[in-house]
Short mmCIF file of C-alpha atoms and ligand atoms in Angstrom, two decimals:
data_model
loop_
_atom_site.label_atom_id
_atom_site.label_comp_id
_atom_site.label_asym_id
_atom_site.label_seq_id
_atom_site.Cartn_x
_atom_site.Cartn_y
_atom_site.Cartn_z
CA MET X 1 -10.91 -48.98 -45.85
CA THR X 2 -9.25 -46.09 -47.91
CA GLU X 3 -5.55 -45.18 -47.72
CA LEU X 4 -7.07 -41.84 -46.14
CA GLU X 5 -9.01 -43.66 -43.91
CA LYS X 6 -6.22 -46.25 -43.18
CA LYS X 7 -3.99 -42.91 -42.19
CA GLN X 8 -6.35 -41.06 -39.98
CA ALA X 9 -6.79 -44.53 -37.74
CA GLN X 10 -3.27 -44.26 -36.99
CA VAL X 11 -3.41 -40.67 -35.96
CA PRO X 12 -3.83 -40.80 -32.25
CA VAL X 13 -7.03 -39.41 -31.29
CA PRO X 14 -7.03 -36.46 -28.71
CA SER X 15 -8.42 -37.64 -25.33
CA GLY X 16 -8.89 -34.31 -24.06
CA TRP X 17 -7.74 -30.29 -24.34
CA ASP X 18 -4.93 -30.96 -22.19
CA TYR X 19 -1.64 -29.16 -23.15
CA ALA X 20 1.27 -31.10 -24.08
CA PRO X 21 4.72 -30.68 -22.00
CA ALA X 22 6.63 -28.08 -23.47
CA PRO X 23 9.54 -27.84 -20.96
CA GLU X 24 12.08 -25.04 -21.64
CA ALA X 25 15.40 -26.86 -21.82
CA ARG X 26 18.11 -26.52 -18.97
CA ASP X 27 21.19 -27.09 -20.67
CA ILE X 28 21.65 -23.69 -21.60
CA VAL X 29 22.47 -23.18 -17.97
CA ARG X 30 25.76 -24.53 -15.99
CA ILE X 31 25.78 -24.25 -12.68
CA GLU X 32 29.07 -24.62 -10.57
CA GLU X 33 29.00 -27.04 -7.90
CA ARG X 34 29.99 -24.43 -5.41
CA TYR X 35 30.10 -20.58 -5.51
CA GLY X 36 31.86 -17.94 -3.63
CA HIS X 37 31.77 -14.05 -2.96
CA PHE X 38 32.55 -11.99 -5.21
CA VAL X 39 34.59 -9.56 -4.38
CA GLY X 40 36.53 -6.95 -6.01
CA GLY X 41 36.28 -8.86 -9.11
CA GLU X 42 37.67 -12.13 -8.13
CA TRP X 43 36.02 -15.19 -6.28
CA LEU X 44 36.49 -15.36 -2.55
CA GLU X 45 36.64 -19.35 -1.29
CA PRO X 46 33.81 -18.75 1.28
CA ARG X 47 34.60 -20.20 4.74
CA GLU X 48 30.86 -21.60 5.45
CA THR X 49 28.47 -22.60 2.32
CA TYR X 50 24.99 -23.89 2.23
CA THR X 51 22.86 -25.72 -0.13
CA THR X 52 20.32 -23.76 -2.40
CA ILE X 53 17.62 -25.81 -4.11
CA SER X 54 15.23 -25.75 -6.60
CA PRO X 55 11.50 -25.11 -4.96
CA ALA X 56 9.70 -26.98 -8.04
CA SER X 57 11.80 -30.25 -7.11
CA GLU X 58 13.47 -29.83 -4.07
CA GLU X 59 16.18 -31.15 -5.98
CA PRO X 60 19.87 -29.57 -4.65
CA LEU X 61 21.44 -27.30 -7.23
CA ALA X 62 25.08 -25.66 -5.88
CA GLU X 63 26.66 -25.12 -2.92
CA VAL X 64 26.73 -21.43 -1.96
CA GLY X 65 28.66 -19.18 0.71
CA GLN X 66 27.03 -18.07 3.90
CA ALA X 67 29.24 -14.70 4.37
CA THR X 68 30.33 -14.52 7.63
CA PRO X 69 31.07 -10.87 9.15
CA ASP X 70 34.86 -10.84 7.86
CA GLU X 71 33.66 -11.71 4.12
CA VAL X 72 31.55 -9.02 4.45
CA GLY X 73 33.64 -6.56 5.79
CA ARG X 74 35.98 -7.56 2.86
CA ALA X 75 33.11 -6.95 0.34
CA ILE X 76 32.80 -3.40 1.55
CA GLU X 77 36.47 -2.36 1.55
CA ALA X 78 36.97 -3.63 -2.21
CA ALA X 79 34.13 -1.34 -2.86
CA ARG X 80 35.10 1.42 -1.03
CA THR X 81 38.88 1.11 -2.98
CA ALA X 82 37.25 1.17 -6.14
CA PHE X 83 34.88 4.10 -5.44
CA GLU X 84 38.08 5.72 -4.50
CA ASN X 85 40.43 4.77 -7.11
CA GLY X 86 38.76 6.05 -10.06
CA TRP X 87 35.01 4.74 -10.30
CA SER X 88 33.56 8.04 -8.68
CA ALA X 89 35.73 9.87 -10.51
CA LEU X 90 34.86 8.84 -14.16
CA PRO X 91 33.23 10.73 -16.85
CA GLY X 92 29.22 10.11 -16.59
CA SER X 93 29.65 9.25 -20.31
CA GLU X 94 32.29 6.58 -19.35
CA ARG X 95 29.98 5.05 -16.60
CA ALA X 96 27.37 4.72 -19.00
CA LYS X 97 29.32 2.52 -21.47
CA TYR X 98 29.64 0.12 -18.83
CA LEU X 99 26.05 0.11 -17.73
CA PHE X 100 24.84 -0.14 -21.69
CA ARG X 101 27.21 -3.04 -22.21
CA ILE X 102 25.58 -4.73 -19.02
CA ALA X 103 21.87 -4.00 -20.34
CA ARG X 104 23.03 -5.34 -23.46
CA ILE X 105 24.91 -8.53 -22.34
CA LEU X 106 21.50 -9.38 -20.06
CA GLN X 107 19.83 -9.22 -23.50
CA GLU X 108 22.38 -11.38 -25.20
CA ARG X 109 22.19 -14.20 -22.18
CA SER X 110 18.80 -13.87 -21.31
CA ARG X 111 17.60 -16.88 -22.16
CA GLU X 112 20.37 -18.38 -19.66
CA LEU X 113 19.41 -16.07 -17.12
CA ALA X 114 15.68 -16.45 -17.33
CA VAL X 115 16.31 -20.62 -17.16
CA LEU X 116 18.62 -20.03 -13.93
CA GLU X 117 15.66 -17.65 -12.45
CA SER X 118 13.14 -20.32 -12.90
CA LEU X 119 15.16 -23.25 -11.62
CA ASN X 120 16.05 -21.11 -8.14
CA GLY X 121 12.77 -19.29 -7.74
CA GLY X 122 10.03 -21.35 -9.14
CA LYS X 123 8.71 -18.53 -11.21
CA PRO X 124 7.04 -19.76 -14.53
CA ILE X 125 9.71 -19.20 -17.30
CA LYS X 126 7.00 -17.38 -19.03
CA GLU X 127 7.54 -14.68 -16.63
CA SER X 128 11.29 -14.90 -16.10
CA ARG X 129 11.90 -14.38 -19.88
CA ASP X 130 8.88 -11.98 -20.73
CA VAL X 131 9.16 -9.71 -17.54
CA ASP X 132 12.04 -10.08 -15.15
CA LEU X 133 14.78 -10.09 -17.94
CA PRO X 134 13.51 -7.60 -20.44
CA LEU X 135 12.78 -5.26 -17.34
CA ALA X 136 15.62 -6.01 -15.58
CA ALA X 137 17.67 -5.01 -19.18
CA ALA X 138 15.52 -2.24 -19.53
CA HIS X 139 16.91 -0.57 -16.04
CA PHE X 140 20.44 -0.48 -17.13
CA PHE X 141 19.88 0.84 -20.32
CA TYR X 142 17.49 3.44 -18.52
CA TYR X 143 20.02 4.38 -15.82
CA ALA X 144 22.90 4.25 -18.43
CA GLY X 145 20.85 7.12 -20.50
CA TRP X 146 21.13 9.44 -17.01
CA ALA X 147 24.95 8.57 -15.84
CA ASP X 148 25.92 11.61 -18.00
CA LYS X 149 23.11 13.68 -17.63
CA LEU X 150 22.52 13.96 -13.62
CA GLU X 151 23.50 17.78 -13.76
CA TYR X 152 20.18 18.20 -15.76
CA ALA X 153 18.32 15.62 -13.83
CA PHE X 154 19.10 17.91 -10.51
CA PRO X 155 20.00 21.60 -12.04
CA ASN X 156 21.71 23.58 -9.66
CA ARG X 157 22.27 21.04 -7.36
CA HIS X 158 25.70 19.55 -8.05
CA PRO X 159 25.13 16.01 -7.60
CA ARG X 160 27.56 13.66 -6.23
CA PRO X 161 27.65 9.90 -5.28
CA VAL X 162 27.08 8.77 -1.82
CA GLY X 163 29.81 6.19 -1.81
CA VAL X 164 29.31 2.45 -1.18
CA ALA X 165 25.84 1.28 -1.14
CA GLY X 166 24.88 -1.74 0.91
CA GLN X 167 22.09 -3.43 -0.94
CA ILE X 168 19.81 -6.64 0.34
CA ILE X 169 16.96 -7.78 -2.00
CA PRO X 170 14.31 -10.79 -1.97
CA TRP X 171 13.84 -13.76 -3.18
CA ASN X 172 10.51 -12.95 -5.42
CA PHE X 173 12.08 -10.90 -8.43
CA PRO X 174 15.99 -11.97 -8.14
CA LEU X 175 17.59 -10.34 -10.69
CA LEU X 176 15.07 -7.53 -11.42
CA MET X 177 15.80 -6.41 -7.85
CA LEU X 178 19.24 -6.48 -8.40
CA ALA X 179 18.93 -4.31 -11.19
CA TRP X 180 16.43 -1.85 -9.64
CA LYS X 181 19.17 -1.58 -7.13
CA ILE X 182 22.49 -1.77 -8.88
CA ALA X 183 21.65 0.35 -12.11
CA PRO X 184 21.05 3.62 -10.51
CA ALA X 185 23.60 3.12 -7.90
CA LEU X 186 26.18 2.91 -10.38
CA ALA X 187 25.01 5.63 -12.91
CA ALA X 188 25.24 7.82 -9.77
CA GLY X 189 29.04 7.11 -9.60
CA ASN X 190 28.55 4.73 -6.07
CA THR X 191 30.09 1.29 -5.53
CA VAL X 192 27.98 -1.39 -4.36
CA VAL X 193 27.80 -4.74 -1.74
CA LEU X 194 24.73 -6.69 -2.85
CA LYS X 195 23.01 -9.64 -1.50
CA PRO X 196 20.22 -11.73 -2.61
CA ALA X 197 18.01 -13.41 -0.93
CA GLU X 198 19.50 -16.96 0.39
CA THR X 199 16.68 -19.16 -1.33
CA THR X 200 17.67 -17.51 -4.76
CA PRO X 201 21.39 -16.50 -5.04
CA LEU X 202 22.06 -18.15 -8.29
CA THR X 203 21.13 -15.12 -10.55
CA ALA X 204 23.11 -12.69 -8.67
CA LEU X 205 25.88 -15.17 -9.24
CA LEU X 206 25.53 -15.52 -12.94
CA PHE X 207 25.31 -11.86 -12.69
CA CYS X 208 28.84 -11.60 -11.48
CA ASP X 209 30.12 -13.10 -15.11
CA VAL X 210 28.23 -10.56 -16.52
CA VAL X 211 29.97 -8.00 -14.94
CA ARG X 212 33.04 -9.76 -15.51
CA GLN X 213 32.13 -9.54 -19.37
CA ALA X 214 31.49 -5.96 -19.36
CA GLU X 215 34.60 -5.38 -17.94
CA LEU X 216 33.56 -3.63 -15.00
CA PRO X 217 36.61 -2.56 -12.87
CA PRO X 218 36.81 -4.72 -10.27
CA GLY X 219 35.07 -3.83 -6.82
CA VAL X 220 32.23 -1.55 -8.18
CA VAL X 221 30.28 -4.41 -7.97
CA ASN X 222 30.46 -7.10 -4.95
CA ILE X 223 27.96 -9.62 -4.49
CA VAL X 224 28.01 -11.87 -1.10
CA THR X 225 25.58 -14.50 -0.48
CA GLY X 226 23.69 -15.75 2.69
CA ASP X 227 20.98 -15.39 5.17
CA GLY X 228 20.12 -12.92 7.12
CA ARG X 229 22.90 -12.51 9.34
CA ALA X 230 24.95 -11.66 6.09
CA GLY X 231 22.23 -8.32 5.32
CA ALA X 232 22.94 -7.64 9.25
CA GLU X 233 26.50 -7.36 8.50
CA ILE X 234 26.28 -5.19 5.52
CA VAL X 235 24.00 -3.00 7.31
CA LYS X 236 26.16 -2.56 10.27
CA GLY X 237 29.55 -2.39 8.15
CA ALA X 238 31.04 0.85 6.86
CA VAL X 239 28.60 1.63 3.92
CA ASP X 240 27.42 4.83 3.33
CA LYS X 241 23.98 4.10 2.15
CA VAL X 242 21.55 1.42 2.42
CA ALA X 243 18.91 0.41 0.03
CA PHE X 244 16.42 -2.79 1.38
CA THR X 245 13.71 -4.80 -0.22
CA GLY X 246 11.67 -7.17 1.97
CA SER X 247 9.40 -7.61 4.91
CA THR X 248 8.51 -4.80 7.27
CA GLU X 249 9.55 -6.55 10.23
CA VAL X 250 13.12 -6.71 9.21
CA GLY X 251 13.07 -2.99 7.55
CA LYS X 252 11.96 -1.75 10.86
CA ALA X 253 15.22 -3.68 12.28
CA ILE X 254 17.51 -2.29 9.46
CA GLN X 255 15.71 1.54 10.33
CA ARG X 256 16.84 1.19 13.93
CA GLU X 257 20.29 -0.42 13.14
CA VAL X 258 20.73 2.88 11.07
CA ALA X 259 19.07 5.34 13.34
CA GLY X 260 21.86 8.04 14.20
CA THR X 261 24.82 7.13 12.23
CA GLY X 262 24.42 9.27 9.03
CA LYS X 263 23.95 6.45 6.74
CA ARG X 264 21.46 7.02 3.77
CA LEU X 265 18.43 4.37 4.08
CA THR X 266 15.72 3.27 1.60
CA LEU X 267 12.99 0.88 2.34
CA GLU X 268 10.87 -1.04 -0.06
CA LEU X 269 8.35 -2.94 2.24
CA GLY X 270 5.16 -5.25 2.17
CA GLY X 271 2.08 -4.32 0.71
CA LYS X 272 -1.86 -5.33 0.97
CA ALA X 273 -2.90 -3.72 -2.33
CA ALA X 274 -6.72 -3.07 -3.03
CA ASN X 275 -7.84 -3.54 -6.52
CA ILE X 276 -11.10 -1.91 -6.90
CA VAL X 277 -13.75 -2.82 -9.51
CA PHE X 278 -16.64 -0.56 -10.60
CA ASP X 279 -19.38 -1.61 -12.15
CA ASP X 280 -18.75 0.41 -15.00
CA CYS X 281 -15.74 -1.54 -15.98
CA ALA X 282 -15.10 -3.97 -19.08
CA LEU X 283 -16.01 -6.89 -16.93
CA ASP X 284 -13.52 -9.57 -18.39
CA GLN X 285 -10.68 -7.17 -19.30
CA ALA X 286 -10.76 -6.38 -15.00
CA VAL X 287 -11.28 -10.24 -14.26
CA GLU X 288 -7.73 -10.18 -16.49
CA GLY X 289 -6.50 -7.57 -14.30
CA ILE X 290 -7.29 -9.57 -11.18
CA VAL X 291 -5.74 -12.28 -12.28
CA ASN X 292 -2.78 -11.00 -13.30
CA GLY X 293 -2.82 -8.94 -9.85
CA ILE X 294 -2.84 -11.74 -7.51
CA TYR X 295 -1.71 -15.08 -9.43
CA PHE X 296 1.23 -13.25 -11.23
CA ASN X 297 4.05 -14.96 -9.66
CA GLN X 298 2.18 -17.11 -7.60
CA GLY X 299 1.28 -13.73 -5.42
CA HIS X 300 5.07 -13.32 -4.34
CA VAL X 301 4.47 -9.37 -5.19
CA CYS X 302 4.73 -6.83 -2.92
CA CYS X 303 2.22 -5.09 -4.81
CA ALA X 304 0.00 -7.64 -5.62
CA GLY X 305 -3.97 -7.03 -5.54
CA SER X 306 -4.30 -9.29 -2.90
CA ARG X 307 -7.42 -7.66 -1.62
CA LEU X 308 -10.32 -7.38 -4.06
CA PHE X 309 -12.83 -4.66 -3.78
CA VAL X 310 -16.01 -5.29 -6.20
CA GLN X 311 -19.09 -2.52 -6.36
CA GLU X 312 -21.63 -4.87 -4.61
CA SER X 313 -24.19 -4.47 -7.91
CA ILE X 314 -21.46 -6.97 -9.98
CA TYR X 315 -20.30 -8.94 -7.22
CA GLU X 316 -22.06 -12.23 -8.37
CA ASP X 317 -20.96 -11.76 -11.90
CA VAL X 318 -17.14 -10.88 -10.80
CA VAL X 319 -16.73 -14.01 -8.48
CA LYS X 320 -18.55 -16.57 -11.02
CA LYS X 321 -16.16 -15.10 -13.75
CA LEU X 322 -13.24 -15.12 -11.56
CA LYS X 323 -13.32 -18.86 -10.35
CA ARG X 324 -14.03 -20.20 -13.93
CA ARG X 325 -10.90 -17.93 -15.19
CA MET X 326 -9.11 -19.73 -12.04
CA GLY X 327 -10.00 -22.84 -13.50
CA THR X 328 -8.20 -22.11 -16.59
CA LEU X 329 -4.76 -21.44 -14.74
CA ARG X 330 -1.93 -24.22 -15.78
CA VAL X 331 -0.11 -24.91 -12.29
CA GLY X 332 3.69 -26.77 -12.11
CA ASP X 333 6.80 -26.83 -13.75
CA PRO X 334 8.11 -23.41 -13.73
CA LEU X 335 10.35 -24.71 -17.05
CA ASP X 336 7.47 -25.54 -18.90
CA LYS X 337 6.24 -22.93 -21.23
CA ASN X 338 2.73 -23.25 -20.51
CA THR X 339 2.63 -22.81 -16.70
CA ASP X 340 1.05 -19.81 -15.46
CA VAL X 341 1.55 -20.53 -11.41
CA GLY X 342 4.70 -21.97 -10.59
CA ALA X 343 6.02 -23.23 -7.15
CA ILE X 344 6.02 -21.46 -3.88
CA ASN X 345 9.61 -19.87 -3.39
CA SER X 346 10.54 -21.95 -0.32
CA ARG X 347 9.06 -24.19 2.30
CA ALA X 348 9.15 -21.45 5.07
CA GLN X 349 6.82 -19.26 2.58
CA LEU X 350 4.49 -22.25 2.04
CA GLU X 351 4.20 -22.68 5.38
CA LYS X 352 3.26 -19.13 5.83
CA ILE X 353 0.39 -19.14 3.35
CA ARG X 354 -1.09 -22.39 4.76
CA GLU X 355 -1.32 -20.72 8.19
CA LEU X 356 -2.69 -17.42 6.78
CA VAL X 357 -5.59 -19.53 4.60
CA ALA X 358 -6.51 -21.49 7.86
CA SER X 359 -6.63 -18.41 9.76
CA GLY X 360 -9.24 -17.07 7.02
CA GLU X 361 -10.97 -20.55 6.94
CA GLU X 362 -11.33 -20.22 11.02
CA GLU X 363 -12.44 -16.81 11.01
CA GLY X 364 -15.30 -17.85 8.61
CA ALA X 365 -14.68 -16.49 5.23
CA GLU X 366 -15.24 -19.02 2.44
CA VAL X 367 -12.54 -20.42 0.25
CA TYR X 368 -12.18 -21.44 -3.09
CA GLN X 369 -9.93 -23.43 -5.24
CA PRO X 370 -9.79 -25.03 -8.50
CA PRO X 371 -9.48 -28.21 -9.05
CA CYS X 372 -6.11 -28.83 -9.99
CA ARG X 373 -3.51 -31.64 -9.43
CA LEU X 374 -0.31 -30.11 -7.81
CA PRO X 375 3.19 -32.22 -8.29
CA GLU X 376 4.21 -34.34 -5.45
CA ARG X 377 7.69 -33.06 -5.07
CA GLY X 378 8.53 -29.47 -4.10
CA TYR X 379 6.49 -26.40 -2.69
CA TRP X 380 2.95 -25.35 -4.21
CA PHE X 381 -0.32 -23.80 -3.30
CA ALA X 382 -3.19 -23.66 -5.51
CA PRO X 383 -4.77 -20.11 -6.57
CA THR X 384 -7.18 -19.60 -4.11
CA VAL X 385 -9.77 -16.89 -3.38
CA PHE X 386 -11.70 -16.11 -0.33
CA THR X 387 -15.03 -14.65 -0.19
CA ASP X 388 -17.36 -13.56 2.93
CA VAL X 389 -14.20 -11.80 3.57
CA ALA X 390 -14.55 -9.06 6.76
CA GLN X 391 -12.17 -6.19 7.06
CA SER X 392 -11.01 -7.80 10.33
CA TYR X 393 -10.04 -10.94 9.15
CA ARG X 394 -6.10 -11.96 8.90
CA ILE X 395 -6.23 -12.43 5.49
CA ALA X 396 -7.62 -8.90 4.76
CA GLN X 397 -5.06 -6.96 7.22
CA GLU X 398 -1.72 -9.35 6.60
CA GLU X 399 0.35 -10.17 3.84
CA ILE X 400 0.07 -13.42 2.56
CA PHE X 401 2.77 -13.23 -0.49
CA GLY X 402 1.18 -16.28 -1.96
CA PRO X 403 -1.66 -16.95 -4.85
CA VAL X 404 -4.62 -16.07 -2.22
CA LEU X 405 -7.19 -13.32 -2.92
CA SER X 406 -9.71 -11.94 -0.62
CA VAL X 407 -13.10 -10.35 -2.11
CA LEU X 408 -14.79 -7.79 -0.24
CA THR X 409 -17.00 -5.37 -1.70
CA PHE X 410 -18.35 -1.38 -1.44
CA ARG X 411 -21.45 0.41 -2.48
CA THR X 412 -19.66 4.09 -3.13
CA PRO X 413 -16.39 5.52 -4.71
CA ALA X 414 -15.96 6.78 -0.97
CA GLU X 415 -16.48 3.78 0.75
CA ALA X 416 -13.89 1.82 -1.60
CA VAL X 417 -11.63 4.45 -0.49
CA GLU X 418 -12.23 4.16 3.03
CA LYS X 419 -11.87 0.40 3.09
CA ALA X 420 -8.92 0.13 0.55
CA ASN X 421 -6.93 2.62 2.70
CA ASN X 422 -7.94 0.85 6.12
CA THR X 423 -4.58 -0.89 6.11
CA PRO X 424 -1.01 -0.18 7.21
CA TYR X 425 0.64 -0.24 4.10
CA GLY X 426 0.31 1.95 1.27
CA LEU X 427 2.24 0.88 -1.80
CA SER X 428 -0.15 0.24 -5.03
CA ALA X 429 -3.82 0.07 -5.61
CA GLY X 430 -5.87 -0.43 -9.06
CA ILE X 431 -9.00 1.01 -10.45
CA TRP X 432 -10.99 -0.16 -12.77
CA THR X 433 -13.55 2.07 -14.44
CA GLU X 434 -14.19 3.54 -17.47
CA LYS X 435 -14.78 7.33 -16.20
CA GLY X 436 -11.20 9.22 -16.43
CA SER X 437 -12.78 11.49 -13.91
CA ARG X 438 -13.49 8.76 -11.05
CA ILE X 439 -9.81 7.34 -11.86
CA LEU X 440 -8.58 10.80 -10.94
CA TRP X 441 -10.91 11.42 -8.21
CA MET X 442 -10.02 8.05 -6.52
CA ALA X 443 -6.17 7.88 -7.03
CA GLU X 444 -5.81 11.28 -5.56
CA ARG X 445 -7.51 9.67 -1.97
CA LEU X 446 -5.72 6.30 -2.04
CA ARG X 447 -2.66 6.08 0.14
CA ALA X 448 -0.74 4.23 -2.32
CA GLY X 449 2.98 5.01 -3.96
CA VAL X 450 1.33 3.51 -7.55
CA VAL X 451 -2.20 3.19 -9.04
CA TRP X 452 -2.76 1.54 -11.86
CA ALA X 453 -6.05 2.31 -14.00
CA ASN X 454 -7.57 -0.63 -15.80
CA THR X 455 -4.52 -2.46 -15.83
CA TYR X 456 -2.49 -3.67 -13.10
CA ASN X 457 1.48 -4.98 -12.26
CA ARG X 458 2.93 -2.58 -15.18
CA PHE X 459 6.13 -1.90 -14.84
CA ASP X 460 8.34 1.03 -16.39
CA PRO X 461 12.20 1.73 -15.48
CA ALA X 462 11.25 5.77 -16.39
CA SER X 463 8.40 5.55 -13.34
CA PRO X 464 9.36 5.78 -9.70
CA PHE X 465 8.04 2.79 -7.35
CA GLY X 466 7.78 2.77 -3.38
CA GLY X 467 5.03 3.31 -0.66
CA TYR X 468 3.70 4.90 2.21
CA LYS X 469 3.43 4.15 5.93
CA GLU X 470 4.57 0.74 6.24
CA SER X 471 5.52 -0.10 2.80
CA GLY X 472 8.70 2.26 3.56
CA PHE X 473 9.94 5.13 2.17
CA GLY X 474 12.15 6.48 -0.90
CA ARG X 475 11.67 5.54 -4.64
CA GLU X 476 13.12 3.14 -7.00
CA GLY X 477 12.75 3.77 -10.87
CA GLY X 478 12.70 6.84 -12.60
CA ARG X 479 14.52 10.20 -11.86
CA HIS X 480 13.33 9.74 -8.45
CA GLY X 481 15.31 6.41 -8.15
CA LEU X 482 18.65 8.16 -8.76
CA GLU X 483 18.16 10.77 -5.55
CA PRO X 484 18.91 8.24 -3.22
CA TYR X 485 22.48 7.58 -4.57
CA LEU X 486 23.28 10.86 -4.76
CA GLU X 487 24.52 13.95 -2.63
CA PHE X 488 23.71 17.51 -3.19
CA ASP X 489 25.17 20.85 -2.05
P1 NDP L 1 13.11 -11.04 4.51
O1 NDP L 1 12.62 -9.30 4.97
O2 NDP L 1 13.40 -11.84 5.86
O3 NDP L 1 13.74 -11.20 3.66
C1 NDP L 1 14.36 -9.57 2.56
C2 NDP L 1 16.01 -9.51 2.55
O4 NDP L 1 16.29 -9.48 3.73
C3 NDP L 1 16.89 -11.05 2.19
O5 NDP L 1 18.10 -11.15 1.53
C4 NDP L 1 17.19 -11.72 3.75
O6 NDP L 1 17.79 -12.35 3.88
C5 NDP L 1 17.62 -10.28 4.26
N1 NDP L 1 17.36 -10.22 5.67
C6 NDP L 1 16.46 -10.92 6.72
N2 NDP L 1 17.10 -10.63 7.91
C7 NDP L 1 17.95 -9.91 7.74
C8 NDP L 1 18.24 -8.55 8.69
N3 NDP L 1 18.43 -8.52 10.29
N4 NDP L 1 19.33 -7.68 8.63
C9 NDP L 1 19.37 -7.47 6.95
N5 NDP L 1 18.66 -8.17 5.83
C10 NDP L 1 18.08 -9.28 6.50
O7 NDP L 1 11.92 -11.38 3.86
P2 NDP L 1 11.50 -12.72 4.02
O8 NDP L 1 12.38 -13.54 2.70
O9 NDP L 1 11.65 -13.56 5.53
O10 NDP L 1 10.15 -13.13 3.72
C11 NDP L 1 9.02 -12.88 4.97
C12 NDP L 1 7.86 -12.04 4.27
O11 NDP L 1 8.19 -11.10 3.92
C13 NDP L 1 6.86 -12.44 3.27
O12 NDP L 1 6.15 -13.66 3.54
C14 NDP L 1 6.75 -11.68 2.57
O13 NDP L 1 5.50 -11.21 3.08
C15 NDP L 1 7.47 -10.13 2.87
N6 NDP L 1 8.40 -9.82 1.62
C16 NDP L 1 8.12 -8.86 1.15
C17 NDP L 1 8.96 -8.50 0.10
C18 NDP L 1 8.65 -7.17 -0.46
O14 NDP L 1 9.16 -7.11 -2.06
N7 NDP L 1 8.08 -6.47 0.13
C19 NDP L 1 9.64 -9.08 -0.71
C20 NDP L 1 9.99 -10.41 0.10
C21 NDP L 1 9.31 -10.68 1.76
P3 NDP L 1 17.30 -14.40 3.93
O15 NDP L 1 17.01 -14.24 2.43
O16 NDP L 1 18.56 -14.59 4.31
O17 NDP L 1 16.16 -14.13 4.90
#
């Protein structure tokens, strides 16, 4: 045997084309054993606590406060004091400095925040690293730019801040939703009390450290944690504006509570978006868009393209290509840099997905899941697609909020519009075609706040986002996103 042959014999022969594990290091994050509420720039020792876990391993991560009515009240008082004692009167250019500082710190600490987001929420690290964190920082940069230009944004309307904003956010994009809420509120001169979702409080709590590092005056940002009871206390409390993102059911309850109080309200609720594929589209690109539309963030996305409408002539082709592409999705450890689909956020959400998937099978749809080995511990659900779906099936009507796609067909653009609009929701839609005129024709007729053309799930802080019908009202992002936080003459 030659020297070269000897060396070659020692090299392990690859047995397959599996990806080697590529875990992101966890040690950049320091998680405290116990967290209080962040009130008036200080940590308030909580009277009650609960344990927040990692949904990928069910491992406990920290003890977190369950805010009592009294604790929520103190947070609102702190926000009121900060509003009256200087923040609202600060020149816009000064407020902008703080927002720019927060944006830069988010960028500097992005790896730490991304790892924590994936640990606590179960989303793949490549998504928290490449989507959530850059977008969260971009929102602060964007609104920092508006803080001293409100008079130009709303000429001759003399904009003034509303006061104290109570903000309640969900678990699917914890830090990004925080940025969507806090950045415009502060730019407009308001102070805030924010509650993250019960299952994902940790990045909001780490954000308190960012706030301190940016030397934001105490009380401008207050964070209380806990379940829906804490959210309900914020809504009832002495706030001037409520901003909520979450389920339509809770959104409606909040609307009832706020009715007649004079409090401002914006609601960003559920969706059941149509992703519409015409036979003249770039098919492979469309398949990528379909996959991104529904399997991004495990389908825990309010604007997920969960109803796929395929023009009949290309139905077989699309389904074949889609199934093949689904087979390449890697499901598993959220902290592995190769993972495409991470853990389901909570046991309750997993149960909900299972229940809706079972209903799809019972109603007669055909289910497909690519072969994939799911981890034993934690909450997991394989990427799933349903074919032979009728519009009346629950899987075509209800928000599943998981990696589950329903495929339906259409023949003409008019039929596609009619079917796409046949939902109580109206948050987003996607169109795949090479014809610009058809995109415009469709976009005009689709009752959706956002319509993507030849792409999906694209976000930009300069672009307003929000819904029609049961998807809520009010817009976040862009100049429109400032308006709910301002009073005018
Ligand atoms: P919720 O609407 O219950 O949660 C959203 C936020 O509201 C959380 O912070 C929650 O706290 C809080 N909350 C709950 N009840 C109240 C209340 N009565 N008053 C004020 N705040 C309250 O959504 P879920 O987490 O229960 O998810 C259920 C379904 O909602 C999902 O399966 C999905 O279909 C949909 N959803 C839609 C989202 C979207 O972006 N459109 C986001 C999240 C969910 P807590 O976390 O403790 O419950």
